[in-house]
N, CA and C of each residue as an Amber inpcrd file, in Angstrom:
protein
   633
 -19.7160000 -40.4250000  -1.1360000 -20.0800000 -40.1400000   0.1320000
 -20.5870000 -41.6320000   1.2180000 -19.4620000 -42.0470000   2.0270000
 -20.2150000 -43.4050000   3.0110000 -20.3570000 -42.3860000   4.5850000
 -22.0050000 -42.3610000   4.8790000 -22.0710000 -41.7730000   6.4350000
 -22.0380000 -43.0880000   7.2190000 -21.0650000 -43.2520000   8.0920000
 -20.9070000 -44.3130000   9.1610000 -21.0440000 -43.9220000  10.4290000
 -21.4630000 -44.9600000  11.2420000 -21.4250000 -45.1520000  12.8210000
 -23.1710000 -44.0440000  13.2930000 -23.3970000 -44.0570000  14.8610000
 -24.3750000 -44.6400000  15.4840000 -24.3780000 -42.2580000  15.7000000
 -23.2690000 -42.0200000  15.3990000 -23.6440000 -40.6450000  15.4890000
 -23.9300000 -39.6020000  14.2580000 -23.9670000 -39.8730000  13.2500000
 -24.1500000 -39.3620000  12.2760000 -25.7080000 -39.5940000  11.4670000
 -26.5220000 -38.4890000  10.9740000 -27.7220000 -38.8590000  10.8310000
 -27.6000000 -37.9330000   9.5360000 -28.3640000 -38.7200000   8.2430000
 -28.3270000 -38.2680000   7.1110000 -29.4650000 -37.2480000   6.3540000
 -29.7650000 -36.1590000   6.3960000 -31.4210000 -36.1690000   5.7470000
 -31.2280000 -35.2530000   4.5970000 -32.0490000 -35.5070000   3.2270000
 -31.3540000 -35.3300000   2.1250000 -33.2100000 -35.1890000   1.9320000
 -33.0220000 -34.2020000   0.9610000 -34.1990000 -33.4840000   0.4780000
 -33.9010000 -32.8400000  -0.8480000 -34.8230000 -32.6410000  -2.3270000
 -35.1350000 -32.1780000  -3.2070000 -33.8270000 -32.5730000  -4.0590000
 -33.8950000 -33.7620000  -4.1290000 -32.7550000 -33.5340000  -5.2080000
 -32.4620000 -33.6500000  -6.5950000 -32.2710000 -32.9740000  -7.4790000
 -31.9530000 -33.4370000  -8.7000000 -31.1770000 -34.3060000  -9.6710000
 -32.1840000 -35.6570000 -10.9820000 -31.0190000 -36.0350000 -11.1910000
 -30.2450000 -37.5110000 -10.1650000 -29.2700000 -37.8050000 -11.1130000
 -29.2900000 -39.0150000 -10.6330000 -27.6110000 -39.0680000  -9.5280000
 -27.0960000 -37.2880000  -9.3390000 -26.3700000 -37.6140000  -9.0690000
 -25.8700000 -38.1050000  -7.2920000 -26.7740000 -37.9720000  -6.6310000
 -26.6760000 -38.3820000  -5.6210000 -28.0510000 -40.3220000  -5.1480000
 -27.3040000 -41.2410000  -4.5980000 -27.9980000 -41.9960000  -4.2230000
 -28.2460000 -42.4840000  -2.8460000 -29.0730000 -42.8810000  -2.0840000
 -29.0040000 -43.3560000  -0.6740000 -30.1980000 -44.6650000  -0.5270000
 -29.4240000 -45.4790000   0.2580000 -30.0420000 -46.7780000   0.2110000
 -30.7140000 -47.4970000   1.0070000 -30.9080000 -45.9150000   1.9810000
 -32.4370000 -46.0510000   2.9200000 -31.6840000 -46.5870000   4.5460000
 -30.2790000 -46.1190000   3.9400000 -29.8450000 -47.1170000   5.5220000
 -28.9020000 -45.5580000   5.6570000 -27.3320000 -45.6770000   5.8860000
 -26.8940000 -44.7540000   6.1750000 -25.2070000 -44.3880000   4.9360000
 -25.6720000 -44.8730000   3.6980000 -25.0170000 -45.3000000   2.8800000
 -25.0560000 -43.9820000   1.4080000 -24.1680000 -43.2790000   0.9210000
 -24.6320000 -42.1360000   0.1870000 -24.3280000 -41.9670000  -0.7940000
 -24.3660000 -41.9760000  -1.8050000 -23.2900000 -42.2040000  -3.1110000
 -23.7650000 -41.1130000  -4.2650000 -22.2990000 -40.3340000  -4.2010000
 -22.0370000 -39.2680000  -5.6500000 -21.5990000 -39.8330000  -6.8830000
 -22.5670000 -39.0610000  -7.9500000 -22.1470000 -40.7000000  -9.1960000
 -21.0220000 -39.1420000  -9.5140000 -19.8330000 -39.6180000 -10.2030000
 -18.7490000 -38.3120000 -10.2570000 -19.1760000 -37.9270000 -11.5720000
 -19.8330000 -38.6100000 -12.6740000 -20.0590000 -38.0460000 -13.6610000
 -21.1430000 -37.2550000 -14.3740000 -22.4650000 -37.2020000 -12.8590000
 -23.4230000 -36.5180000 -13.4750000 -22.9820000 -35.4020000 -12.2030000
 -22.4760000 -35.0420000 -11.0750000 -22.3320000 -34.4910000  -9.9870000
 -23.3650000 -34.8320000  -9.3590000 -23.8390000 -33.4810000  -8.1550000
 -24.9110000 -33.0490000  -7.4420000 -25.6380000 -31.9260000  -7.3870000
 -26.4760000 -31.6920000  -7.5710000 -27.0930000 -30.5780000  -7.5870000
 -28.8200000 -30.4460000  -6.7700000 -28.7260000 -29.1670000  -6.2560000
 -29.5360000 -29.3620000  -5.1190000 -30.4370000 -27.8090000  -5.6010000
 -31.7540000 -28.1790000  -5.8160000 -32.0550000 -26.9100000  -6.3040000
 -33.0300000 -25.7780000  -5.4230000 -33.6450000 -26.2350000  -4.3110000
 -34.0360000 -26.2460000  -2.6250000 -34.3560000 -27.0060000  -1.6850000
 -34.6730000 -26.0280000  -0.4660000 -33.8270000 -27.2330000   0.5270000
 -32.1180000 -27.2920000   0.9190000 -32.3210000 -28.2750000   1.2850000
 -30.6940000 -28.4970000   1.9010000 -30.7010000 -30.3520000   2.0330000
 -29.1210000 -30.0930000   2.2400000 -28.7250000 -31.0590000   2.2560000
 -27.5020000 -31.4190000   4.0090000 -27.9670000 -31.7280000   5.0960000
 -27.9170000 -31.4030000   6.0650000 -27.3580000 -32.8040000   6.6940000
 -25.8830000 -32.5560000   7.4450000 -25.0540000 -33.3020000   8.2490000
 -25.5220000 -33.4340000  10.0810000 -26.2780000 -33.6950000  10.6750000
 -25.7290000 -33.7880000  12.1290000 -24.8190000 -34.4560000  13.1530000
 -24.1270000 -34.3630000  13.3370000 -22.9410000 -34.6040000  14.1630000
 -23.5170000 -34.3100000  15.7730000 -22.9960000 -35.0270000  16.7070000
 -23.4920000 -35.4370000  18.3790000 -22.6500000 -33.5940000  18.5250000
 -21.7030000 -32.9750000  17.9180000 -21.0910000 -32.3240000  18.8070000
 -21.6470000 -30.2700000  18.1280000 -22.0450000 -31.1890000  16.5360000
 -22.1120000 -29.9300000  16.1340000 -23.0450000 -30.0680000  14.8260000
 -23.0420000 -28.6570000  13.7050000 -23.9710000 -28.8320000  12.6500000
 -23.6080000 -28.5220000  11.6790000 -23.9460000 -28.2360000  10.8370000
 -23.5950000 -27.6900000   9.0770000 -24.6440000 -27.6260000   8.2970000
 -25.3840000 -26.5730000   7.6620000 -25.7090000 -26.7380000   6.3210000
 -25.8720000 -26.0950000   5.6540000 -26.0060000 -26.9110000   4.7550000
 -25.5110000 -25.9590000   3.0760000 -26.5120000 -25.9100000   1.9080000
 -26.7800000 -24.4570000   2.3770000 -28.2470000 -24.0970000   1.0000000
 -28.6130000 -23.8410000  -0.2290000 -29.0600000 -23.9710000  -0.5280000
 -28.8200000 -23.6730000  -2.7420000 -28.8470000 -22.2800000  -2.8480000
 -28.3430000 -21.2300000  -2.6040000 -27.6780000 -20.3920000  -2.3340000
 -25.9000000 -20.7930000  -2.6960000 -25.8940000 -21.5560000  -1.8290000
 -24.1700000 -22.4980000  -2.1250000 -23.9730000 -21.9330000  -0.8100000
 -24.3640000 -21.2490000  -0.0750000 -23.4150000 -20.2210000   1.0810000
 -23.9140000 -20.9260000   2.3770000 -22.8700000 -21.4580000   3.0780000
 -22.5210000 -22.5800000   4.5860000 -22.7860000 -21.5540000   5.5640000
 -23.7600000 -21.2900000   6.2960000 -25.0800000 -20.0940000   7.2000000
 -25.2120000 -21.2180000   8.6760000 -24.1660000 -21.8520000   9.0990000
 -24.5720000 -22.2290000  10.6850000 -23.3170000 -22.9390000  10.8040000
 -23.6710000 -23.4290000  11.8570000 -22.0510000 -23.7450000  12.6580000
 -21.0030000 -25.2670000  12.1810000 -20.2720000 -24.9470000  12.8580000
 -19.9770000 -26.6510000  12.6420000 -18.2560000 -26.5850000  12.2860000
 -17.7280000 -28.1540000  12.2880000 -16.3300000 -27.6050000  12.2980000
 -15.6750000 -27.2630000  10.4390000 -17.0370000 -28.0370000   9.6840000
 -16.4100000 -27.5820000   8.3210000 -16.7510000 -25.9150000   7.6510000
 -17.4510000 -25.1370000   8.8020000 -18.1500000 -23.7560000   8.3130000
 -16.7740000 -22.5540000   8.7350000 -17.6490000 -22.2050000   8.3620000
 -17.0010000 -20.2970000   9.2870000 -16.7740000 -20.6350000  10.8350000
 -16.4470000 -19.9440000  11.6410000 -16.5330000 -19.7650000  13.0810000
 -16.9310000 -18.3200000  13.2990000 -18.0240000 -18.0510000  14.4650000
 -17.5660000 -16.9130000  14.6970000 -16.7910000 -15.9260000  14.2250000
 -16.8720000 -14.8020000  14.0760000 -15.5310000 -13.6870000  14.5770000
 -14.6120000 -14.3350000  13.3830000 -15.3310000 -15.2390000  11.9790000
 -14.0990000 -15.4710000  11.0390000 -15.0170000 -14.5830000  10.2960000
 -13.1030000 -13.6380000   9.3570000 -13.6640000 -12.8850000   8.0540000
 -13.2670000 -13.0650000   7.1060000 -14.0550000 -13.0730000   6.4410000
 -14.0460000 -13.1770000   4.5330000 -13.8960000 -12.2500000   3.4470000
 -13.6550000 -12.7320000   2.6690000 -14.1040000 -11.6300000   1.0830000
 -15.1380000 -11.9170000   0.2450000 -15.9920000 -10.8980000   0.4010000
 -17.4720000 -10.5970000  -0.2090000 -17.9340000 -10.0230000  -1.7060000
 -18.1050000 -10.5520000  -2.3970000 -18.4370000  -9.8060000  -3.7770000
 -19.4720000  -9.6510000  -3.9780000 -21.3430000  -9.9900000  -3.2150000
 -21.7750000  -9.8810000  -3.3470000 -22.4750000  -7.8450000  -2.9210000
 -24.3820000  -8.7270000  -3.4870000 -24.8480000  -7.0860000  -3.3250000
 -24.8990000  -6.3820000  -1.7500000 -25.1650000  -7.9130000  -1.4310000
 -26.4060000  -7.7580000  -0.0520000 -25.4210000  -9.2010000   1.2280000
 -25.4360000  -8.2720000   2.2260000 -24.7610000  -9.5750000   3.2330000
 -25.6270000 -10.0760000   3.6100000 -25.2890000 -12.1240000   4.2260000
 -25.4600000 -13.3290000   3.8750000 -26.1380000 -12.6240000   5.9480000
 -27.7090000 -13.1390000   6.1890000 -27.6380000 -13.5340000   7.8610000
 -27.0030000 -14.3210000   8.4270000 -26.7580000 -13.4800000   9.8140000
 -25.6210000 -13.6910000  10.7590000 -24.2380000 -13.5670000  10.5020000
 -23.7250000 -12.3830000   9.4040000 -23.0400000 -12.0710000   8.8490000
 -23.4570000 -10.2510000   8.8190000 -22.0520000  -9.3900000   9.2760000
 -21.5400000  -8.0570000   9.0440000 -20.7500000  -7.4410000   8.7350000
 -20.9920000  -6.3000000   6.9130000 -20.1120000  -5.6920000   6.7680000
 -18.6040000  -4.9960000   7.8060000 -17.6290000  -5.5690000   7.8400000
 -16.2100000  -5.2850000   8.0080000 -15.9810000  -3.4110000   8.0790000
 -17.0900000  -2.8050000   8.3870000 -17.4860000  -1.1070000   9.0950000
 -17.0340000  -0.5070000   9.5800000 -16.6760000  -1.6370000  11.0750000
 -16.5800000  -1.1360000  12.5460000 -17.6890000  -1.3340000  13.3380000
 -18.9890000  -1.2330000  12.8330000 -20.1260000  -1.9840000  13.2070000
 -20.6150000  -2.9950000  13.9890000 -21.9970000  -2.4180000  15.0630000
 -21.6070000  -3.6530000  16.4220000 -23.0290000  -4.4090000  15.8890000
 -22.6650000  -5.5580000  15.1360000 -23.7890000  -5.9940000  15.1350000
 -23.8640000  -7.5290000  16.3760000 -25.1500000  -7.6270000  17.3430000
 -25.6480000  -9.0410000  17.7780000 -23.9680000  -8.5160000  18.9770000
 -24.6060000  -7.8960000  19.0390000 -22.9960000  -7.6240000  20.4850000
 -21.7620000  -7.8910000  19.9330000 -21.2400000  -7.8110000  19.0070000
 -19.4700000  -8.3610000  18.1030000 -19.4000000  -7.2060000  17.3930000
 -18.5000000  -6.2400000  17.6520000 -17.8870000  -5.4850000  16.8890000
 -17.2830000  -5.8540000  15.6100000 -17.4170000  -5.3310000  14.0350000
 -16.2610000  -5.7480000  13.3540000 -14.8790000  -4.9210000  13.2400000
 -14.1140000  -4.8580000  12.9700000 -13.0610000  -3.9210000  12.2450000
 -13.3550000  -3.2480000  11.3730000 -12.9740000  -2.1200000  11.0130000
 -13.7710000  -1.1630000  10.3630000 -12.1200000  -1.3950000   8.7520000
 -12.2190000  -1.9720000   7.6990000 -11.7850000  -2.4220000   6.8560000
 -11.8590000  -1.5920000   6.0550000 -12.7480000  -0.9730000   5.7360000
 -12.6100000  -0.3360000   4.5350000 -11.8270000   0.2740000   4.3030000
 -11.2890000   0.3900000   2.7860000 -10.3330000   0.9750000   2.1730000
  -9.0700000   0.7590000   2.4320000  -8.9650000  -0.5650000   3.3270000
  -7.9690000  -1.3800000   3.6280000  -7.3140000  -2.2070000   3.1870000
  -5.9470000  -2.6410000   3.0170000  -4.9800000  -3.5720000   3.0200000
  -5.4670000  -5.0070000   4.1070000  -5.5310000  -6.0770000   4.3660000
  -5.1600000  -6.8810000   5.4060000  -3.5800000  -7.2880000   6.1160000
  -2.7790000  -7.1950000   7.0200000  -1.7550000  -7.5700000   6.9890000
  -1.5630000  -8.5020000   7.7380000  -0.6530000  -9.7620000   7.5160000
  -0.8000000 -10.5930000   8.7630000  -0.2920000 -10.5570000   9.8970000
  -0.8720000 -10.8930000  11.0510000  -0.2550000  -9.9480000  12.5650000
   0.5690000 -10.4450000  12.8380000   1.4840000 -10.0200000  13.6590000
   2.9990000 -11.2970000  13.5540000   3.9770000 -10.2420000  14.6570000
   4.9470000 -10.3720000  14.9970000   6.5470000  -9.3490000  14.8540000
   5.8280000  -8.0990000  15.3190000   6.3370000  -7.6470000  14.2870000
   6.1440000  -6.5440000  14.4450000   4.3700000  -5.4070000  14.0090000
   3.6510000  -6.6540000  14.1620000   2.5360000  -5.8550000  13.7350000
   1.5560000  -6.7720000  15.4140000   0.9340000  -5.9240000  15.8030000
  -0.3000000  -6.6150000  16.6540000  -1.6020000  -6.6630000  16.1810000
  -2.5750000  -7.5630000  16.8340000  -4.0180000  -8.1820000  15.9580000
  -4.2350000  -6.4260000  16.5350000  -5.2070000  -5.9740000  15.1530000
  -5.9130000  -4.9520000  15.7820000  -4.9830000  -3.7440000  15.5630000
  -3.4700000  -3.6470000  15.1420000  -2.8630000  -2.2240000  14.3290000
  -3.2690000  -1.5560000  13.2180000  -3.4740000  -0.5270000  13.4070000
  -3.2310000   0.0330000  12.0740000  -2.2730000   0.5930000  11.8240000
  -2.4020000   1.6470000  10.3290000  -1.1370000   1.9210000   9.5530000
  -1.1910000   1.9980000   8.6780000  -0.1000000   2.8600000   7.7100000
   0.2230000   2.6390000   6.2910000  -0.7680000   4.4990000   5.5580000
   0.1480000   4.8680000   4.2650000  -0.7570000   6.0400000   3.5610000
  -1.4900000   4.8730000   2.4960000  -2.2150000   5.6270000   1.8370000
  -2.5980000   5.3030000   0.3070000  -1.7090000   6.3960000  -0.5540000
  -1.0680000   7.5240000  -0.0800000  -0.1410000   8.2950000  -0.8190000
   1.0080000   8.7610000  -0.0900000   2.3290000   9.8480000  -0.6650000
   3.2490000   9.7550000   0.5520000   4.1290000  10.3800000  -0.0900000
   4.5240000  11.6990000   0.3860000   5.5580000  13.0120000  -0.0590000
   6.6910000  12.5290000   0.2080000   7.9470000  12.0730000  -0.4690000
   8.8990000  12.1400000   0.1340000   9.8790000  12.9820000   0.3080000
  10.6320000  12.5310000   1.1840000  11.5630000  13.5260000   2.4220000
  12.2870000  13.5460000   1.5200000  13.3370000  14.9450000   2.1260000
  15.1200000  15.2800000   1.2290000  15.4750000  13.6330000   1.4550000
  15.7630000  13.6540000   2.5890000  16.6780000  11.2410000   2.4930000
  15.5390000  10.5220000   1.6480000  14.9990000  10.9520000   1.2960000
  14.3920000   9.0420000   0.1870000  14.5270000   9.6140000  -1.0620000
  14.6680000  10.6670000  -1.0240000  15.3990000  11.2180000  -2.5440000
  16.4930000  10.3710000  -4.0550000  16.3220000  10.4090000  -4.5310000
  17.6010000   9.6420000  -4.9580000  18.7860000  10.5320000  -4.6810000
  19.5200000  10.1290000  -4.9790000  20.6730000  11.4160000  -5.6510000
  20.2880000  11.9890000  -7.0780000  20.9510000  13.4330000  -7.3700000
  20.4640000  13.2200000  -8.6280000  21.1390000  15.5230000  -8.8650000
  20.8190000  15.5460000 -10.1200000  21.9210000  17.0730000 -10.3310000
  20.5650000  17.9100000 -10.6970000  21.1960000  19.4770000 -10.6740000
  20.2810000  20.6110000 -11.2510000  21.2480000  21.2090000 -11.9960000
  20.2710000  21.5740000 -13.5330000  21.2330000  22.5630000 -14.3370000
  21.8200000  23.5280000 -13.7080000  22.7260000  24.1260000 -14.2600000
  23.4090000  25.9310000 -14.0970000  23.3790000  26.6660000 -15.1680000
  23.3400000  27.3980000 -15.0970000  23.2470000  28.4880000 -16.0760000
  24.2750000  29.4600000 -15.7530000  25.1510000  29.9540000 -16.1680000
  26.4520000  30.7140000 -15.7370000  26.7760000  31.2890000 -17.0840000
  25.9730000  33.0340000 -17.9070000  26.0910000  33.3650000 -18.9780000
  27.8860000  34.2710000 -18.7980000  29.0350000  34.0290000 -17.6770000
  29.6130000  34.9190000 -17.7360000  29.6410000  36.1360000 -17.5360000
  31.0470000  37.1340000 -16.7930000  30.7460000  37.8410000 -16.3330000
  32.0520000  38.5670000 -16.3990000  31.7570000  40.1000000 -15.8020000
  33.2050000  40.6750000 -16.3550000  33.7350000  41.5410000 -15.3940000
  34.5110000  42.7520000 -15.1600000  34.7130000  42.9650000 -14.1230000
  35.8160000  44.3980000 -14.1700000  35.5850000  45.6470000 -14.2350000
  36.6890000  46.6140000 -14.8870000  37.8290000  46.9360000 -14.0280000
  38.9450000  47.5130000 -14.3980000  40.1290000  47.3120000 -13.3670000
  40.6790000  48.2650000 -13.9470000  40.8940000  49.7820000 -12.9410000
  41.3910000  50.6030000 -13.5220000  42.3930000  50.7920000 -13.0250000
  43.4340000  50.8170000 -13.4740000  45.4490000  51.3800000 -13.5110000
  46.4300000  52.6510000 -13.5510000  46.2630000  53.2450000 -12.7060000
  47.2050000  54.2010000 -13.3550000  48.7010000  54.2780000 -13.3880000
  49.3870000  54.9330000 -13.1250000  49.9700000  54.8040000 -13.7500000
  51.0150000  56.0800000 -12.9430000  51.3950000  55.8750000 -11.2520000
  51.5960000  57.3410000 -10.8990000  53.2780000  57.5340000 -11.0970000
  54.1980000  58.7220000 -10.5770000  55.7680000  58.3780000 -10.5680000
  56.0290000  58.3210000 -12.3700000  57.5750000  58.1400000 -12.2110000
  58.4290000  58.0150000 -13.3460000  58.5010000  56.9120000 -14.1360000
  58.7410000  56.3050000 -15.0440000  58.9490000  54.9980000 -15.1540000
  60.9650000  54.3880000 -14.5490000  61.1120000  53.5120000 -14.6820000
  61.3320000  52.7470000 -14.1800000  62.7580000  53.5540000 -14.9380000
  64.1190000  53.3720000 -14.6560000  65.6270000  53.8400000 -15.0230000
  66.6140000  54.4920000 -14.3460000  67.4250000  55.1510000 -14.6940000
  68.6620000  55.4060000 -13.8130000  68.3610000  57.1450000 -14.0010000
  68.7370000  57.8060000 -13.0080000  68.4610000  59.3170000 -12.5120000
  69.5670000  59.6800000 -11.5330000  69.9790000  61.1110000 -11.2600000
  70.8650000  61.0990000  -9.9580000  70.3620000  62.3360000  -9.0970000
  70.4650000  62.0370000  -7.7230000  69.9420000  62.5920000  -6.9550000
  70.4990000  63.9440000  -6.9530000  70.4450000  64.4980000  -6.0720000
  71.0450000  66.0510000  -5.6940000  72.7820000  66.2910000  -5.6230000
  73.3110000  64.7320000  -5.1350000  74.6390000  65.1610000  -4.6300000
  75.2530000  64.1230000  -5.8390000  74.4750000  63.3320000  -6.9280000
  75.1120000  63.4060000  -8.2070000  74.8250000  61.9910000  -8.1520000
  74.7820000  61.0300000  -7.1340000  74.5530000  59.8850000  -7.4000000
  73.6560000  58.7200000  -8.4170000  74.0190000  58.3160000  -9.4980000
  73.0480000  56.9180000  -9.5060000  71.7110000  56.7920000  -8.9770000
  70.6300000  56.9470000  -9.3990000  69.6370000  56.2310000  -8.4180000
  68.1170000  55.7080000  -9.5940000  67.8490000  54.6490000  -8.9240000
  66.6920000  53.8790000  -9.6790000  65.2540000  54.2910000  -9.2890000
  64.2500000  55.2720000 -10.2290000  63.4700000  55.5070000  -9.8140000
  62.0460000  54.2240000 -10.7820000  61.5770000  53.3380000  -9.5950000
  60.4680000  52.7390000 -10.2440000  59.3800000  52.9950000  -9.7040000
  58.1530000  52.3440000 -11.2630000  57.1800000  53.2710000 -11.3810000
  55.8770000  52.5200000 -10.0350000  55.6060000  53.6020000  -9.5210000
  54.2770000  52.9390000  -8.6070000  53.0390000  53.1220000  -9.2690000
  52.0250000  51.7630000  -8.8610000  50.9110000  52.2560000  -9.8790000
  49.8700000  51.0210000  -8.7770000  48.6810000  51.8610000  -8.0620000
  47.2350000  51.4030000  -7.0080000  45.7610000  50.7840000  -7.9580000
  45.7910000  49.3400000  -8.5190000  44.6270000  49.0890000  -8.9880000
  42.9420000  49.1170000  -7.8410000  42.6240000  49.7370000  -8.9240000
  41.0550000  49.3750000  -8.9380000  40.3730000  48.7120000  -9.5890000
  39.1870000  47.3240000  -8.6880000  38.1820000  46.1290000  -9.9240000
  36.6430000  47.2700000  -8.9310000  35.6670000  47.4120000 -10.2220000
  35.0390000  47.8110000  -9.8330000  33.9780000  46.5710000  -9.2660000
  32.9460000  46.2490000  -9.0300000  31.7710000  45.5920000  -9.1320000
  31.0710000  45.1850000  -9.3670000  30.7270000  44.2770000  -9.6230000
  29.7890000  43.2360000 -10.6910000  28.4800000  42.4160000 -10.5780000
  27.0180000  42.0760000 -11.8760000  26.6300000  41.3100000 -11.0760000
  26.8660000  40.1770000 -11.8850000  26.0130000  39.4930000 -11.9160000
  26.4770000  37.7110000 -12.5190000  24.7530000  37.2490000 -12.9930000
  24.4100000  36.5600000 -13.8610000  23.0270000  36.1230000 -13.8970000
  22.8630000  34.3810000 -13.7920000  23.7860000  34.5440000 -12.9180000
  23.8960000  32.9230000 -12.2110000  22.7200000  32.1670000 -12.0630000
  22.2580000  31.0390000 -12.5500000  21.0260000  30.5040000 -11.8030000
  21.0120000  28.9940000 -12.1000000  20.5000000  28.3990000 -10.8320000
  20.0220000  27.2130000 -11.0080000  18.6990000  26.4010000 -11.1080000
  18.4470000  25.8050000 -11.6980000  17.2990000  25.0580000 -12.3030000
  16.5160000  24.2430000 -11.5880000  15.0770000  24.7760000 -10.8930000
  14.3050000  23.5680000 -10.2370000  13.8910000  22.3160000 -10.7660000
  13.6520000  21.4760000 -10.0730000  12.8810000  20.0880000 -10.5260000
  11.7460000  20.1440000  -9.4200000  10.6060000  19.4120000  -9.5070000
   9.8900000  18.6000000  -8.8140000   8.4740000  19.4530000  -8.8240000
   7.2660000  19.0410000  -8.3730000   6.5980000  19.7120000  -7.8390000
   6.3680000  19.4510000  -6.0560000   6.5900000  18.4210000  -5.2760000
   6.9510000  18.6720000  -3.9330000   4.9740000  17.8050000  -3.7590000
   4.6160000  17.2270000  -5.0700000   2.9690000  16.5300000  -4.7040000
   3.5830000  14.9140000  -4.2910000   1.9900000  14.6270000  -3.1220000
   2.2370000  13.0040000  -3.2490000   1.8440000  12.5160000  -4.1490000
   2.2910000  11.1770000  -4.0490000   2.2070000  10.2860000  -5.7700000
   1.5200000   9.0030000  -4.4500000   1.0440000   8.0410000  -5.2110000
   0.4690000   7.1190000  -4.9060000   1.0510000   5.8850000  -4.4030000
   0.9470000   5.8200000  -3.4260000   1.2470000   4.3150000  -2.4600000
   0.9510000   3.0370000  -3.0330000   0.2920000   2.6760000  -3.7100000
  -0.9240000   1.3160000  -3.7230000  -0.4670000   0.5530000  -5.3640000
  -0.3500000  -0.7390000  -4.3840000  -0.1700000  -1.6470000  -5.6660000
  -1.8490000  -1.6450000  -6.4620000  -1.1470000  -2.5280000  -8.0250000
  -2.6660000  -2.3420000  -8.5920000  -3.8720000  -3.5500000  -7.1960000
  -4.8550000  -3.2240000  -7.8650000  -6.2080000  -3.7440000  -6.4300000
  -7.6840000  -3.8700000  -7.6290000  -8.4130000  -4.7190000  -6.3760000
  -9.6350000  -4.9060000  -6.7480000 -10.2070000  -5.1100000  -5.4850000
 -10.9280000  -4.1630000  -5.8720000 -12.1870000  -3.7190000  -3.7690000
 -13.2410000  -4.9450000  -4.1120000 -13.1310000  -5.4120000  -2.9230000
 -14.3490000  -6.3140000  -2.7060000 -14.5570000  -6.3440000  -1.3130000
 -15.9290000  -6.7420000  -0.5420000 -16.3030000  -6.0490000   0.9810000
 -15.3000000  -7.1700000   1.6150000 -15.6140000  -7.0260000   2.6330000
 -15.0240000  -8.4240000   4.5730000 -16.3180000  -7.7180000   4.8590000
 -16.5900000  -9.1360000   5.2940000 -17.6090000  -9.0380000   6.2800000
 -17.3710000 -10.2550000   7.0210000 -18.2450000 -10.3980000   8.2430000
 -17.4400000 -11.4100000   9.8250000 -18.7990000 -11.7900000  10.0080000
 -18.1390000 -13.3610000  11.1500000 -19.8590000 -13.6640000  11.1150000
 -19.5930000 -13.3300000  12.9360000 -20.8260000 -13.0450000  12.9490000
 -21.1450000 -12.0270000  14.1800000 -21.6890000 -12.8750000  15.1590000
 -22.3170000 -14.3940000  15.1340000 -23.5450000 -15.4470000  15.1140000
 -23.6970000 -16.5000000  14.6220000
């Protein structure tokens, strides 16, 4: 690490080991073999236009070009929220209102989605149009109809009328079909319940820098 120029001052405190050396001027060197360890205090780089401080909890909490700006949101796995940060649960902290990101995925804004828009659902019940094509089983035990066909008149044949002329007598019948019931049934499928609409997940908190 080499710090040059009049606009950069380097302050080093409480270093352990030989990971960092300082020649008393503006030159710092970090050993690639041993690395750099800070047990307390800080290494502070101060420029003319901004500043940044990396503390021994390895969290950057002050402004600077290499830090998260006010309004920036990151994922957080800690038990407590760092100073100058607030949980993204819709609260207002230091005059800044955080978005409520509890139980939500974050989607990149642009195109169809404007900043701050919300939507989606954790479960969904399919509509008829969304269902795939499918079949239902049909049970038909079969059935019969009774049919009555009385025979009225003479059987077909030749006879003579009153004048002695030969005539044919056809037979006549009138049929009656009685009513009947069936046992046809269509099997039902599905329970109409909503299904889970979420991919595999791991829950983390979102925190927002508020000052």
